[in-house]
PDB file of C-alpha atoms in Angstrom:
ATOM      1  CA  MET A   1      -4.504  12.325  13.635  1.00 60.00           C
ATOM      2  CA  PRO A   2      -7.366  11.528  11.241  1.00 69.00           C
ATOM      3  CA  ASP A   3      -9.897   8.824  12.053  1.00 81.00           C
ATOM      4  CA  LEU A   4      -8.377   5.988  10.019  1.00 85.00           C
ATOM      5  CA  GLY A   5     -11.428   3.758  10.457  1.00 84.00           C
ATOM      6  CA  SER A   6     -13.778   6.312   8.874  1.00 84.00           C
ATOM      7  CA  ARG A   7     -11.371   6.990   6.036  1.00 87.00           C
ATOM      8  CA  ALA A   8     -10.889   3.279   5.375  1.00 87.00           C
ATOM      9  CA  ASP A   9     -14.678   2.858   5.255  1.00 85.00           C
ATOM     10  CA  ALA A  10     -14.948   5.707   2.732  1.00 86.00           C
ATOM     11  CA  VAL A  11     -12.278   4.132   0.504  1.00 87.00           C
ATOM     12  CA  ARG A  12     -13.880   0.702   0.675  1.00 85.00           C
ATOM     13  CA  ALA A  13     -17.287   2.183  -0.237  1.00 85.00           C
ATOM     14  CA  ARG A  14     -15.766   3.263  -3.569  1.00 86.00           C
ATOM     15  CA  TYR A  15     -13.129   0.587  -4.221  1.00 88.00           C
ATOM     16  CA  ASN A  16     -14.047  -2.683  -2.505  1.00 88.00           C
ATOM     17  CA  ASP A  17     -13.303  -4.645  -5.701  1.00 91.00           C
ATOM     18  CA  CYS A  18      -9.704  -3.356  -5.881  1.00 92.00           C
ATOM     19  CA  PHE A  19      -7.090  -6.097  -6.394  1.00 91.00           C
ATOM     20  CA  GLY A  20      -4.864  -4.692  -3.650  1.00 92.00           C
ATOM     21  CA  CYS A  21      -7.298  -3.825  -0.886  1.00 91.00           C
ATOM     22  CA  GLY A  22     -10.787  -4.798  -1.970  1.00 90.00           C
ATOM     23  CA  LEU A  23     -12.330  -7.202   0.481  1.00 91.00           C
ATOM     24  CA  ASP A  24     -14.933  -8.216  -2.141  1.00 92.00           C
ATOM     25  CA  ASN A  25     -12.281  -9.245  -4.694  1.00 93.00           C
ATOM     26  CA  PRO A  26     -11.988 -13.045  -4.383  1.00 93.00           C
ATOM     27  CA  ILE A  27      -8.481 -13.200  -5.897  1.00 93.00           C
ATOM     28  CA  GLY A  28      -7.199  -9.937  -4.387  1.00 92.00           C
ATOM     29  CA  LEU A  29      -4.583  -9.314  -1.736  1.00 94.00           C
ATOM     30  CA  HIS A  30      -7.163  -8.072   0.821  1.00 92.00           C
ATOM     31  CA  LEU A  31      -4.671  -5.631   2.340  1.00 93.00           C
ATOM     32  CA  ASP A  32      -6.322  -4.256   5.476  1.00 91.00           C
ATOM     33  CA  GLY A  33      -5.799  -3.337   9.118  1.00 90.00           C
ATOM     34  CA  PHE A  34      -3.942  -0.071   8.592  1.00 93.00           C
ATOM     35  CA  THR A  35      -2.614   1.706  11.669  1.00 94.00           C
ATOM     36  CA  ALA A  36      -0.573   4.846  12.167  1.00 94.00           C
ATOM     37  CA  ASP A  37       2.867   4.652  13.728  1.00 94.00           C
ATOM     38  CA  GLY A  38       4.014   8.247  14.041  1.00 93.00           C
ATOM     39  CA  ALA A  39       4.339   9.589  10.497  1.00 95.00           C
ATOM     40  CA  GLU A  40       4.078   6.116   8.943  1.00 97.00           C
ATOM     41  CA  LEU A  41       1.166   3.924   7.956  1.00 97.00           C
ATOM     42  CA  VAL A  42       1.546   0.231   8.826  1.00 97.00           C
ATOM     43  CA  ALA A  43      -0.251  -2.898   7.626  1.00 96.00           C
ATOM     44  CA  ASN A  44       0.392  -6.589   8.086  1.00 96.00           C
ATOM     45  CA  PHE A  45       0.003  -9.177   5.340  1.00 97.00           C
ATOM     46  CA  ARG A  46       0.202 -12.959   5.134  1.00 96.00           C
ATOM     47  CA  PRO A  47       0.467 -14.340   1.575  1.00 96.00           C
ATOM     48  CA  ARG A  48      -1.781 -17.099   0.327  1.00 92.00           C
ATOM     49  CA  HIS A  49      -0.188 -20.106  -1.357  1.00 88.00           C
ATOM     50  CA  GLY A  50      -1.093 -18.910  -4.860  1.00 91.00           C
ATOM     51  CA  TYR A  51       1.040 -15.773  -4.516  1.00 94.00           C
ATOM     52  CA  GLN A  52       4.406 -17.489  -4.835  1.00 93.00           C
ATOM     53  CA  GLY A  53       6.732 -17.388  -7.826  1.00 93.00           C
ATOM     54  CA  PHE A  54       9.573 -19.855  -7.339  1.00 93.00           C
ATOM     55  CA  ALA A  55       8.758 -22.511  -4.746  1.00 93.00           C
ATOM     56  CA  GLY A  56       8.635 -20.884  -1.324  1.00 94.00           C
ATOM     57  CA  ILE A  57       9.287 -17.352  -2.660  1.00 96.00           C
ATOM     58  CA  LEU A  58       6.668 -14.587  -2.882  1.00 97.00           C
ATOM     59  CA  HIS A  59       6.198 -13.437  -6.486  1.00 97.00           C
ATOM     60  CA  GLY A  60       7.926 -10.110  -7.127  1.00 96.00           C
ATOM     61  CA  GLY A  61       4.828  -8.688  -8.798  1.00 97.00           C
ATOM     62  CA  ILE A  62       2.770  -9.392  -5.688  1.00 97.00           C
ATOM     63  CA  LEU A  63       5.394  -7.640  -3.578  1.00 97.00           C
ATOM     64  CA  ALA A  64       5.332  -4.673  -5.983  1.00 98.00           C
ATOM     65  CA  ALA A  65       1.529  -4.505  -5.772  1.00 97.00           C
ATOM     66  CA  LEU A  66       1.687  -4.604  -1.968  1.00 98.00           C
ATOM     67  CA  LEU A  67       4.147  -1.716  -1.825  1.00 98.00           C
ATOM     68  CA  ASP A  68       2.224   0.344  -4.398  1.00 98.00           C
ATOM     69  CA  GLU A  69      -0.989  -0.258  -2.460  1.00 97.00           C
ATOM     70  CA  THR A  70       0.615   0.571   0.889  1.00 98.00           C
ATOM     71  CA  MET A  71       1.954   3.864  -0.434  1.00 98.00           C
ATOM     72  CA  ALA A  72      -1.417   4.774  -1.965  1.00 97.00           C
ATOM     73  CA  TRP A  73      -3.166   3.999   1.334  1.00 96.00           C
ATOM     74  CA  THR A  74      -0.573   6.129   3.114  1.00 97.00           C
ATOM     75  CA  ALA A  75      -1.710   9.140   1.069  1.00 96.00           C
ATOM     76  CA  MET A  76      -5.383   8.281   1.489  1.00 95.00           C
ATOM     77  CA  MET A  77      -5.174   7.772   5.245  1.00 94.00           C
ATOM     78  CA  LEU A  78      -2.628  10.423   6.259  1.00 94.00           C
ATOM     79  CA  GLU A  79      -3.315  13.107   3.603  1.00 93.00           C
ATOM     80  CA  GLY A  80      -7.004  12.373   3.071  1.00 93.00           C
ATOM     81  CA  ARG A  81      -6.639  12.281  -0.728  1.00 94.00           C
ATOM     82  CA  TYR A  82      -7.118   9.554  -3.283  1.00 95.00           C
ATOM     83  CA  VAL A  83      -4.026   9.165  -5.448  1.00 97.00           C
ATOM     84  CA  VAL A  84      -2.924   7.556  -8.681  1.00 97.00           C
ATOM     85  CA  THR A  85       0.573   6.198  -9.228  1.00 98.00           C
ATOM     86  CA  ALA A  86       2.663   8.232 -11.674  1.00 98.00           C
ATOM     87  CA  ASN A  87       5.858   6.193 -11.251  1.00 98.00           C
ATOM     88  CA  LEU A  88       7.140   3.439  -9.016  1.00 98.00           C
ATOM     89  CA  ASP A  89      10.726   2.463  -8.220  1.00 98.00           C
ATOM     90  CA  LEU A  90      11.359  -0.891  -6.532  1.00 98.00           C
ATOM     91  CA  LYS A  91      14.426  -2.343  -4.887  1.00 98.00           C
ATOM     92  CA  TYR A  92      14.283  -6.026  -4.060  1.00 98.00           C
ATOM     93  CA  ARG A  93      16.773  -6.584  -1.239  1.00 97.00           C
ATOM     94  CA  LYS A  94      16.519 -10.341  -0.693  1.00 96.00           C
ATOM     95  CA  PRO A  95      14.253 -13.278  -1.540  1.00 95.00           C
ATOM     96  CA  ALA A  96      10.871 -12.886   0.118  1.00 97.00           C
ATOM     97  CA  PRO A  97       9.534 -16.077   1.713  1.00 96.00           C
ATOM     98  CA  SER A  98       5.978 -16.926   0.748  1.00 95.00           C
ATOM     99  CA  ASP A  99       5.016 -18.522   4.065  1.00 95.00           C
ATOM    100  CA  VAL A 100       5.588 -15.715   6.578  1.00 97.00           C
ATOM    101  CA  ALA A 101       3.808 -12.562   7.717  1.00 97.00           C
ATOM    102  CA  TYR A 102       4.941  -9.208   6.359  1.00 98.00           C
ATOM    103  CA  GLU A 103       4.976  -5.770   7.890  1.00 98.00           C
ATOM    104  CA  LEU A 104       4.356  -3.084   5.275  1.00 98.00           C
ATOM    105  CA  ARG A 105       5.165   0.551   5.974  1.00 98.00           C
ATOM    106  CA  GLY A 106       4.485   3.713   4.001  1.00 98.00           C
ATOM    107  CA  ARG A 107       5.455   7.330   4.530  1.00 98.00           C
ATOM    108  CA  ILE A 108       5.051  10.680   2.817  1.00 98.00           C
ATOM    109  CA  ASP A 109       8.451  12.108   1.947  1.00 98.00           C
ATOM    110  CA  GLU A 110       7.454  15.280   0.101  1.00 97.00           C
ATOM    111  CA  ARG A 111       4.352  17.250  -0.919  1.00 96.00           C
ATOM    112  CA  ARG A 112       4.211  19.739  -3.786  1.00 97.00           C
ATOM    113  CA  GLY A 113       0.707  20.729  -4.740  1.00 96.00           C
ATOM    114  CA  ARG A 114      -0.987  17.570  -5.981  1.00 96.00           C
ATOM    115  CA  ARG A 115       2.331  15.706  -6.263  1.00 98.00           C
ATOM    116  CA  LEU A 116       3.278  13.390  -3.392  1.00 98.00           C
ATOM    117  CA  LYS A 117       6.554  11.532  -3.143  1.00 98.00           C
ATOM    118  CA  LEU A 118       6.016   8.409  -1.062  1.00 98.00           C
ATOM    119  CA  SER A 119       8.190   5.540   0.082  1.00 98.00           C
ATOM    120  CA  GLY A 120       7.526   2.172   1.596  1.00 98.00           C
ATOM    121  CA  SER A 121       9.072  -1.044   2.789  1.00 98.00           C
ATOM    122  CA  ALA A 122       8.169  -4.693   3.220  1.00 98.00           C
ATOM    123  CA  ALA A 123       9.771  -6.646   6.047  1.00 98.00           C
ATOM    124  CA  ALA A 124       9.607 -10.323   6.999  1.00 96.00           C
ATOM    125  CA  GLY A 125      10.862 -11.358  10.415  1.00 93.00           C
ATOM    126  CA  GLY A 126      12.248  -7.861  10.964  1.00 94.00           C
ATOM    127  CA  ALA A 127      14.384  -7.936   7.779  1.00 97.00           C
ATOM    128  CA  ILE A 128      13.519  -5.606   4.904  1.00 98.00           C
ATOM    129  CA  VAL A 129      13.032  -7.650   1.736  1.00 98.00           C
ATOM    130  CA  ALA A 130      11.952  -4.803  -0.564  1.00 98.00           C
ATOM    131  CA  GLU A 131      11.701  -1.028  -0.643  1.00 98.00           C
ATOM    132  CA  ALA A 132       9.830   1.270  -2.990  1.00 98.00           C
ATOM    133  CA  SER A 133       9.435   4.928  -3.748  1.00 98.00           C
ATOM    134  CA  GLY A 134       7.128   6.666  -6.125  1.00 98.00           C
ATOM    135  CA  LEU A 135       5.426   9.770  -7.352  1.00 98.00           C
ATOM    136  CA  PHE A 136       1.673   9.839  -6.742  1.00 98.00           C
ATOM    137  CA  ILE A 137      -0.821  12.422  -7.957  1.00 98.00           C
ATOM    138  CA  ALA A 138      -3.591  13.452  -5.572  1.00 97.00           C
ATOM    139  CA  THR A 139      -7.151  13.470  -6.881  1.00 95.00           C
ATOM    140  CA  ASP A 140     -10.393  13.617  -4.874  1.00 91.00           C
ATOM    141  CA  PRO A 141     -10.595  14.099  -1.104  1.00 92.00           C
ATOM    142  CA  VAL A 142     -11.400  10.892   0.766  1.00 91.00           C
ATOM    143  CA  ASP A 143     -13.610  12.655   3.305  1.00 79.00           C
ATOM    144  CA  GLY A 144     -15.736  14.565   0.815  1.00 68.00           C
ATOM    145  CA  PRO A 145     -17.587  14.276  -2.470  1.00 61.00           C
ATOM    146  CA  PRO A 146     -15.635  13.698  -5.696  1.00 59.00           C
ATOM    147  CA  THR A 147     -14.337  16.873  -7.325  1.00 57.00           C
TER     148      THR A 147
END
């Protein structure tokens, strides 16, 4: 298993202003605390008040960004490659409350050269509220210099 702490530090050194994960972005999601659970990457997230759409419901765009970010971090942490999103498919399963903690999970479903098919889920209180899958294209290695 790769050293997730070192890889996370390498990503943050390049992208700490990112809307999804950048800790220096004052309006960002600040997604952090990634851990490995077998073949999955896990993160927890608690929305801020400004992330709701309808009263008491997390905005769907925020949920989409969280899943996209979780899947990208899955590739970066478990494959050791930066990725860009080529396509993203979302399935909203039920309304997502804006005042609870979320467990986000990502996994690598298939690898073909630089192409990675990834999937992810967002759960609140143990119930999946949204799922995503996507095609991501690998770029530079996280652990080395840019290519």
